[in-house]
PDB file of C-alpha atoms in Angstrom:
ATOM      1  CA  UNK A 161      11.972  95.536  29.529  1.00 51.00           C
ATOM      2  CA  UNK A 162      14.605  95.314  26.840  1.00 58.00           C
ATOM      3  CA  UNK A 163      15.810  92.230  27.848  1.00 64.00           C
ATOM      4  CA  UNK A 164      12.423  90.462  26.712  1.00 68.00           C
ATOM      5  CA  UNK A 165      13.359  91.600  23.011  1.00 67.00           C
ATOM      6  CA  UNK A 166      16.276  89.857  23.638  1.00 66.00           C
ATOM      7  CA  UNK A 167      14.984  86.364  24.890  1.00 67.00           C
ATOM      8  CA  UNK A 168      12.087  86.632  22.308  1.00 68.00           C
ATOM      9  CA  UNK A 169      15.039  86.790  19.693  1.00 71.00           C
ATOM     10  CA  UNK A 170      17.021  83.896  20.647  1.00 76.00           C
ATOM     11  CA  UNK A 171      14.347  82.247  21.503  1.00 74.00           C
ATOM     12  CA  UNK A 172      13.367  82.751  17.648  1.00 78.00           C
ATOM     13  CA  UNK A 173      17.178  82.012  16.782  1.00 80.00           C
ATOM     14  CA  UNK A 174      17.017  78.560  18.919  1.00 79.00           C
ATOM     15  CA  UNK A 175      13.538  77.648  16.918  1.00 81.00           C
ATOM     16  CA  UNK A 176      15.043  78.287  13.589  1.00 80.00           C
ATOM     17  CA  UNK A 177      18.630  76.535  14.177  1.00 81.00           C
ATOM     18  CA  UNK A 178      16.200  73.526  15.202  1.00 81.00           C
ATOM     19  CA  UNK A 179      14.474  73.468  12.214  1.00 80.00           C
ATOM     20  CA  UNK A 180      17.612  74.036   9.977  1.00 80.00           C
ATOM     21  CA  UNK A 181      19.462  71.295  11.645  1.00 80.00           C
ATOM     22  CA  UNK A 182      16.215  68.946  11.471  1.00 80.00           C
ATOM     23  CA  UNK A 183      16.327  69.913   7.756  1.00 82.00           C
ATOM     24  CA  UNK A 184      19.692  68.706   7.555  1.00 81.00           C
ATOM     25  CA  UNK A 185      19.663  65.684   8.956  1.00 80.00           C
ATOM     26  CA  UNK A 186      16.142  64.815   7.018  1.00 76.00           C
ATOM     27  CA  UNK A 187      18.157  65.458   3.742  1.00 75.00           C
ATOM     28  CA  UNK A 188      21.124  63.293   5.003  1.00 73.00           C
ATOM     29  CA  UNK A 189      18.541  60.696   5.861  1.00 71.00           C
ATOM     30  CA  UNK A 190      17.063  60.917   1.891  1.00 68.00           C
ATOM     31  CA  UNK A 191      20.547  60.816   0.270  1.00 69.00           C
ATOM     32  CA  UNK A 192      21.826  58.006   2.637  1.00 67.00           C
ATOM     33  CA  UNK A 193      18.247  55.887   1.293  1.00 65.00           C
ATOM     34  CA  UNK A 194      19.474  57.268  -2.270  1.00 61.00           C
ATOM     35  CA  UNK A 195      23.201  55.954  -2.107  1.00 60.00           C
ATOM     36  CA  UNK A 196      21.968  52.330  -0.290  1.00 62.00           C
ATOM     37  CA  UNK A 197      18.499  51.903  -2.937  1.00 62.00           C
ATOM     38  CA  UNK A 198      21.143  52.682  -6.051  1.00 69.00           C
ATOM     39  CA  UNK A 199      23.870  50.341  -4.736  1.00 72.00           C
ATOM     40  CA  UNK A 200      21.500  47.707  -4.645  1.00 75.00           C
ATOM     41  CA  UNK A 201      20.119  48.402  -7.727  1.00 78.00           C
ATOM     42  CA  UNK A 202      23.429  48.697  -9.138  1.00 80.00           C
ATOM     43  CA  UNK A 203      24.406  45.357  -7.461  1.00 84.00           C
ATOM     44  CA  UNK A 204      21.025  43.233  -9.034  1.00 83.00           C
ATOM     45  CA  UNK A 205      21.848  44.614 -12.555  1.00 85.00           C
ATOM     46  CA  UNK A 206      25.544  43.336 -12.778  1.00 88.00           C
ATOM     47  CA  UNK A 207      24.361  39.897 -11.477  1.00 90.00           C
ATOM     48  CA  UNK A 208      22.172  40.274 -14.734  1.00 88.00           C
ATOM     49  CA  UNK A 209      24.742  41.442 -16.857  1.00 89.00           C
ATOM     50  CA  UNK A 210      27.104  38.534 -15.892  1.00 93.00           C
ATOM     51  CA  UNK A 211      24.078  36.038 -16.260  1.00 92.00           C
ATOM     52  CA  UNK A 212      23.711  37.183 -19.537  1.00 90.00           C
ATOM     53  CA  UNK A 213      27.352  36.904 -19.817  1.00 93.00           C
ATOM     54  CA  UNK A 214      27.494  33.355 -18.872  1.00 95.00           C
ATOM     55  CA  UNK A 215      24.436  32.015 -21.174  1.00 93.00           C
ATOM     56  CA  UNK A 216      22.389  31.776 -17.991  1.00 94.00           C
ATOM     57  CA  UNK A 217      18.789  33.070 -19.271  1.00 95.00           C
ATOM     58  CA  UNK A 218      16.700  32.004 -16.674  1.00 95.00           C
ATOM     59  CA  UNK A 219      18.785  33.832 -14.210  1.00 94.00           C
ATOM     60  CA  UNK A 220      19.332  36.866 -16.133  1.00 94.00           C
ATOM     61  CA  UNK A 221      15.719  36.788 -16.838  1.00 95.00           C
ATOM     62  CA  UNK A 222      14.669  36.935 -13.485  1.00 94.00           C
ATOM     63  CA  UNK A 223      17.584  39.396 -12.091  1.00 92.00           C
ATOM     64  CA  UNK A 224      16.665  41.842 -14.941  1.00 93.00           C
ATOM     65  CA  UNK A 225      13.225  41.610 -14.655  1.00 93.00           C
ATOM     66  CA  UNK A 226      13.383  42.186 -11.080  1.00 90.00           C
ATOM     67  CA  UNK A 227      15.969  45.304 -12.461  1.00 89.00           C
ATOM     68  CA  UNK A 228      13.047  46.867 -14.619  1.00 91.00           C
ATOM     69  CA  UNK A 229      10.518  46.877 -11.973  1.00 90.00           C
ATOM     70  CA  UNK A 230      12.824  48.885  -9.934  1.00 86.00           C
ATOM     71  CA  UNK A 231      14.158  51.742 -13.196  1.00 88.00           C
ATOM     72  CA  UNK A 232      11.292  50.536 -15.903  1.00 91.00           C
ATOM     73  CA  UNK A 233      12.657  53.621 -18.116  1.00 94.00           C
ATOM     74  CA  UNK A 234      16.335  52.333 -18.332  1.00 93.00           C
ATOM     75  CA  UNK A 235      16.444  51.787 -21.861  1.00 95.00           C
ATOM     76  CA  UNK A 236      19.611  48.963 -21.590  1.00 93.00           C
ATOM     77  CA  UNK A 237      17.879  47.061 -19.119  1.00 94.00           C
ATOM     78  CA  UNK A 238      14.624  46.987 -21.462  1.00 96.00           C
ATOM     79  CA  UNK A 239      16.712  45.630 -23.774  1.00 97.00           C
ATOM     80  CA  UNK A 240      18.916  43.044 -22.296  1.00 95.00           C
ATOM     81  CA  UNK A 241      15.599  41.837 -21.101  1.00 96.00           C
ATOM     82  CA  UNK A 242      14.201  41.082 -24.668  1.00 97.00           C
ATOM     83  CA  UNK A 243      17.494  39.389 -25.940  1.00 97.00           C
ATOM     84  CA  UNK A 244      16.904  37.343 -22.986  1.00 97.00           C
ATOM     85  CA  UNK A 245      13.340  36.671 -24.186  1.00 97.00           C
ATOM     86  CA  UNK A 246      14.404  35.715 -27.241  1.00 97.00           C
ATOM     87  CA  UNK A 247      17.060  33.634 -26.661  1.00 96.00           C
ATOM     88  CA  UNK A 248      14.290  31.793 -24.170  1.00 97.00           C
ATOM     89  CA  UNK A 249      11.752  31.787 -27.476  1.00 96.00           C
ATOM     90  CA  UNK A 250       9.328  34.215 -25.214  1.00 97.00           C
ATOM     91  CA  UNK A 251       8.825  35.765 -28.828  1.00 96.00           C
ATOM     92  CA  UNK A 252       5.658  38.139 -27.581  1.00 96.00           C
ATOM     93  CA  UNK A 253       7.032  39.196 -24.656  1.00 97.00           C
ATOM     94  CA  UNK A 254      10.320  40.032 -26.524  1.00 97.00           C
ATOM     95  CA  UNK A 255       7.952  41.929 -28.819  1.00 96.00           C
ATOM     96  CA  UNK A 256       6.485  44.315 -26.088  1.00 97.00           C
ATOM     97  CA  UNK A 257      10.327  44.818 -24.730  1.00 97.00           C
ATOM     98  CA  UNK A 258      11.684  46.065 -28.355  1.00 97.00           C
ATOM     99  CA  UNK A 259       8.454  48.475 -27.979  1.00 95.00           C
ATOM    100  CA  UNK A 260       9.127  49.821 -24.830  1.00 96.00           C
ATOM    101  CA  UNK A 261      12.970  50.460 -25.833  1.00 97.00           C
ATOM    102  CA  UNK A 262      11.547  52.247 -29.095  1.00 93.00           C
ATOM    103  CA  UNK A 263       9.546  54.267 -26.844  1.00 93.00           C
ATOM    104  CA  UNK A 264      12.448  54.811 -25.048  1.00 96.00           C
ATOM    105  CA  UNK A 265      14.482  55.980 -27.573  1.00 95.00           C
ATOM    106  CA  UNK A 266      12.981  56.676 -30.734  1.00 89.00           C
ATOM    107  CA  UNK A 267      16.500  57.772 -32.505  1.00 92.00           C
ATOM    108  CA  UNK A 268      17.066  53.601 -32.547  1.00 93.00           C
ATOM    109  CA  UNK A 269      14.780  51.940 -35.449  1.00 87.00           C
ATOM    110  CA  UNK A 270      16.298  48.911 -35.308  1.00 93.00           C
ATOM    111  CA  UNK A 271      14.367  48.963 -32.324  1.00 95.00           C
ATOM    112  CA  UNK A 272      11.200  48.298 -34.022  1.00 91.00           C
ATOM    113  CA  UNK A 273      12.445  46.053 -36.525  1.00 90.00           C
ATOM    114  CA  UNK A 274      13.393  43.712 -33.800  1.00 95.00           C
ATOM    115  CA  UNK A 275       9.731  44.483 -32.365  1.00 94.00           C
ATOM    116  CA  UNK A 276       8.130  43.511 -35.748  1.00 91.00           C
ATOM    117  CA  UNK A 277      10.650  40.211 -36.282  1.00 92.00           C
ATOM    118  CA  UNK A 278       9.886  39.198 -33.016  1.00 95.00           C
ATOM    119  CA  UNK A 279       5.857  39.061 -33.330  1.00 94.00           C
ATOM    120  CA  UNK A 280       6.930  37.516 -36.812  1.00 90.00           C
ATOM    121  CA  UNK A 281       8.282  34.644 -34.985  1.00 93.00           C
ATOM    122  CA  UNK A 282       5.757  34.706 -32.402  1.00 94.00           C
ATOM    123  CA  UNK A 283       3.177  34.240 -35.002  1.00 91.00           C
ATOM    124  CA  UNK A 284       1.117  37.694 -33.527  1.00 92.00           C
ATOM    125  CA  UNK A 285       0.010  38.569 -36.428  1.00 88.00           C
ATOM    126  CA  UNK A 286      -2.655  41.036 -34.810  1.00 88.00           C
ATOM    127  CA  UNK A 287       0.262  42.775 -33.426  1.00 89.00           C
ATOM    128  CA  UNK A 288       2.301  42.862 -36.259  1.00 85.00           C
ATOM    129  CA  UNK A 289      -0.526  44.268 -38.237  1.00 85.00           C
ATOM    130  CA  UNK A 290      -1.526  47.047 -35.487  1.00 87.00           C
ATOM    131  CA  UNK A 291       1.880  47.821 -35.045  1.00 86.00           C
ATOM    132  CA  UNK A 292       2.893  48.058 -38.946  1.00 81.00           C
ATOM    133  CA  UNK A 293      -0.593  50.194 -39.694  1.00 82.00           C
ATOM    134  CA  UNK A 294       0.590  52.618 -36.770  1.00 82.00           C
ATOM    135  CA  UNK A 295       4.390  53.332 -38.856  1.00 74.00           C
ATOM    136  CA  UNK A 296       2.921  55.446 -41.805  1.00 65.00           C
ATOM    137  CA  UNK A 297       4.928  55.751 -44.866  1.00 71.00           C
ATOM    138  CA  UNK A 298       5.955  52.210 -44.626  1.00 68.00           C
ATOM    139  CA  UNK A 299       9.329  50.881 -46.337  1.00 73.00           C
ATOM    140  CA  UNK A 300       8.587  48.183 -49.228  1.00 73.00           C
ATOM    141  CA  UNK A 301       9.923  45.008 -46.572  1.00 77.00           C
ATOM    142  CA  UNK A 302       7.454  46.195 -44.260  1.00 74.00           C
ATOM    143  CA  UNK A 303       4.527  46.877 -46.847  1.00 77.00           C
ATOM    144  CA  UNK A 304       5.030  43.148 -47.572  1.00 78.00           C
ATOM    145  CA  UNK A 305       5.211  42.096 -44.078  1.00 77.00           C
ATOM    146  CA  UNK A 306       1.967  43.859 -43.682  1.00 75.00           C
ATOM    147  CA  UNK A 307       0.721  42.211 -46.650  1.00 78.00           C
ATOM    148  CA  UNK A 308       1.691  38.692 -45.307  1.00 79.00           C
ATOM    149  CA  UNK A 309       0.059  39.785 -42.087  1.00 75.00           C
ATOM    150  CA  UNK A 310      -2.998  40.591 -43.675  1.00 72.00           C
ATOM    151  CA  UNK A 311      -2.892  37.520 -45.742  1.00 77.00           C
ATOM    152  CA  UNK A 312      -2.876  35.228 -42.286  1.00 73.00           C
ATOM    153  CA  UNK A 313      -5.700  37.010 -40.450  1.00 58.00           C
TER     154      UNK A 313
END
């Protein structure tokens, strides 16, 4: 009789050294995925950076763009990817980029300067408006930019 006890308990000893070492290997399996998806990641963005580099837009435009579908919240990407846009006279969609980096980091106002310059040049002048009504007090260069926007609507 006391040797069932005993059996039940390594039995119960065997079933949990199972699990542990099937939780082990599961979280070697996530960090391994981890290391390789980052590497890659790492790997896309400095064939970006050196586009950009080089003067190469339409390659930097695509490497970074496929970049901010992978991290969409890394604020340097956001932006190397509307200098890129503007340098390729994609004036709207450099727009929506200086956004999302001011939304990213709201501490930067030059982000939305760049924002408002760029719909400027785009000739949005319904964005420029909705964006300039949204930043309450305005400064007297962007009253008048709001003016002028009003003016072409």
């Amino acid at each position: 009789m006391s040797d069932e006890p005993k059996k039940k308990k390594s039995g119960l000893k065997l079933f949990f050294l199972v699990a542990l070492l099937l939780l082990v290997v599961g979280a070697l399996g996530a960090v391994v995925y981890l290391v390789t998806k980052n590497a890659g990641q790492l790997e896309r963005y400095n064939e970006a950076t050196a586009a950009f580099a080089s003067g190469d837009w339409e390659l930097a435009e695509e490497k970074l763009a496929a970049a901010i579908e992978e991290d969409p919240n890394n604020e340097e990407i956001v932006t190397k990817l509307a200098e890129v846009n503007e340098q390729l006279d994609n004036w709207t969609e450099a727009g929506f980029l200086w956004s999302r980096a001011g939304d990213l980091n709201a501490f930067k106002s030059e982000y939305v300067d760049y924002m408002l310059d760029a719909y400027l040049r785009a000739g949005r002048m319904d964005f420029l408006r909705s964006e300039l009504t949204k930043r309450q007090p305005l400064d007297s260069n962007r009253q008048i930019l709001l003016a002028f926007a009003h003016a072409q609507l």
